[in-house]
PDB file of C-alpha atoms in Angstrom:
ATOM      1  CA  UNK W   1       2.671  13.387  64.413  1.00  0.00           C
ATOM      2  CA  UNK W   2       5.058  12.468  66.958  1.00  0.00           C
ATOM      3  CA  UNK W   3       8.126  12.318  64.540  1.00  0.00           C
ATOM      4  CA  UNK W   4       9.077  14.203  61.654  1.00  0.00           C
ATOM      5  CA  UNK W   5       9.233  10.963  59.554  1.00  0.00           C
ATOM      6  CA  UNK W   6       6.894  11.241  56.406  1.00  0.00           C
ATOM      7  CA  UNK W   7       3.222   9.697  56.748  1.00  0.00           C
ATOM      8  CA  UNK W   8       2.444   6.633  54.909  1.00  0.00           C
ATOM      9  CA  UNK W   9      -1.610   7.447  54.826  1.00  0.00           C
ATOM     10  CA  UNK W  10      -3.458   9.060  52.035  1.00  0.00           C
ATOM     11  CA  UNK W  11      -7.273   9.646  51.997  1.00  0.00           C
ATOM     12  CA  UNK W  12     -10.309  10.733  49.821  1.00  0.00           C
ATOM     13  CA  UNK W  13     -12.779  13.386  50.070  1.00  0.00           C
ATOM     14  CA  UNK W  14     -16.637  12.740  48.621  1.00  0.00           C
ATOM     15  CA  UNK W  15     -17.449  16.042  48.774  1.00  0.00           C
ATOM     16  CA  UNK W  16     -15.023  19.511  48.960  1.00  0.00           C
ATOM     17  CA  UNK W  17     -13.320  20.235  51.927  1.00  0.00           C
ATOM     18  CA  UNK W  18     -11.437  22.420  53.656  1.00  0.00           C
ATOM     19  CA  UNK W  19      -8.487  21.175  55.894  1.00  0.00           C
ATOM     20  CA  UNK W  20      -6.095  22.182  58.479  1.00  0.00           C
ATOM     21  CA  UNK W  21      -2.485  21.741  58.426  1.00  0.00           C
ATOM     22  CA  UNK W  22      -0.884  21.528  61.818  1.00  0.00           C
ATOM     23  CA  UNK W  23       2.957  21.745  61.497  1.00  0.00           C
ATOM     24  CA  UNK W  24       4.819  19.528  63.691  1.00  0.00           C
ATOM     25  CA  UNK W  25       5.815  22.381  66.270  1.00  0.00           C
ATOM     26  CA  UNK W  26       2.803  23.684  66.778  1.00  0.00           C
ATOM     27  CA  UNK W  27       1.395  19.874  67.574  1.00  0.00           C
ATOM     28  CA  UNK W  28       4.233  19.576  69.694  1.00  0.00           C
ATOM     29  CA  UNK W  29       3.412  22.783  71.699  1.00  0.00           C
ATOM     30  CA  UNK W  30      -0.700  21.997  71.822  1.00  0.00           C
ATOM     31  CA  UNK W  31       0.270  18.086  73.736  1.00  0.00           C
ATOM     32  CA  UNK W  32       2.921  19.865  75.690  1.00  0.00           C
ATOM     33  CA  UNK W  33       0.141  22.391  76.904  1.00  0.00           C
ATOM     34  CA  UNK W  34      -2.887  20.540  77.211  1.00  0.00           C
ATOM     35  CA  UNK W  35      -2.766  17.063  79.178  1.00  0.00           C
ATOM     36  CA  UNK W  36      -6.388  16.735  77.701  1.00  0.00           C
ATOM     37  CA  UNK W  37      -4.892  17.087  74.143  1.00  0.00           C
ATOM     38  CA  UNK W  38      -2.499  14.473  74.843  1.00  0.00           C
ATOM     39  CA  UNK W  39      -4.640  12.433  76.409  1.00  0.00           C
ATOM     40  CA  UNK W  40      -7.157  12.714  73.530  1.00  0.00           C
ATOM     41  CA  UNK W  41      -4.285  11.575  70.925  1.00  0.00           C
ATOM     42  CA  UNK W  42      -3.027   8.780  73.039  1.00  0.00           C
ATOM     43  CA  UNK W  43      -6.489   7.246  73.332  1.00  0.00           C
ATOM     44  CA  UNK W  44      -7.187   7.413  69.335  1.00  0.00           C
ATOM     45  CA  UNK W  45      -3.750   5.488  69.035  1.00  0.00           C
ATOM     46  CA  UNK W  46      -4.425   2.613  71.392  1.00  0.00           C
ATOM     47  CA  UNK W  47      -8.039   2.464  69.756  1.00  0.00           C
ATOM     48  CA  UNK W  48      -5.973   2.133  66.447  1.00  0.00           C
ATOM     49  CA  UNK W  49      -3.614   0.180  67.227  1.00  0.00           C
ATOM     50  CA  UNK W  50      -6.356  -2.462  69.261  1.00  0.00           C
ATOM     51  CA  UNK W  51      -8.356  -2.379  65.911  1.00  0.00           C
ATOM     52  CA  UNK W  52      -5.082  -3.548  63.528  1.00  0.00           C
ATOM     53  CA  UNK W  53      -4.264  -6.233  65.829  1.00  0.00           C
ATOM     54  CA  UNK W  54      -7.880  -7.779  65.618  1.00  0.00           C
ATOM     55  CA  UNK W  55      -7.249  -7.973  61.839  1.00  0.00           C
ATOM     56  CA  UNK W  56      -4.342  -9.179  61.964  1.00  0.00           C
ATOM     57  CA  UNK W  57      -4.943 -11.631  64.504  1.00  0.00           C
ATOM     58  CA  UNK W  58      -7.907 -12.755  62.064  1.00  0.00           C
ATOM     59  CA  UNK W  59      -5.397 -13.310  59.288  1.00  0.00           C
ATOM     60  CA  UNK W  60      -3.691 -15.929  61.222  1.00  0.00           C
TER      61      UNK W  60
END
């Protein structure tokens, strides 16, 4: 997302989908743009990142 390094997620569908692929330039240009955007995507991370060191902090 904020690299080009490869992503080390996969995922699973139940039912058929249809996805989006947003190439790396074009994310770069939409957080670049839109302060809202980035905003958005910085928020999600923290949440993330807040929620892994919980479980990790419950493995100790």
């Amino acid at each position: 997302m904020f690299d080009q390094e490869p992503r080390i997620a996969s995922v699973a569908a139940l039912d058929r989908e249809h996805l989006l692929v947003l190439p790396f330039n074009a994310f770069q240009r939409a957080i670049e743009q839109s302060p809202d955007i980035a905003h958005a995507v910085m928020k999600t991370l923290a949440a993330r990142l807040r929620h892994a060191d919980h479980k990790l902090a419950r493995w100790r």
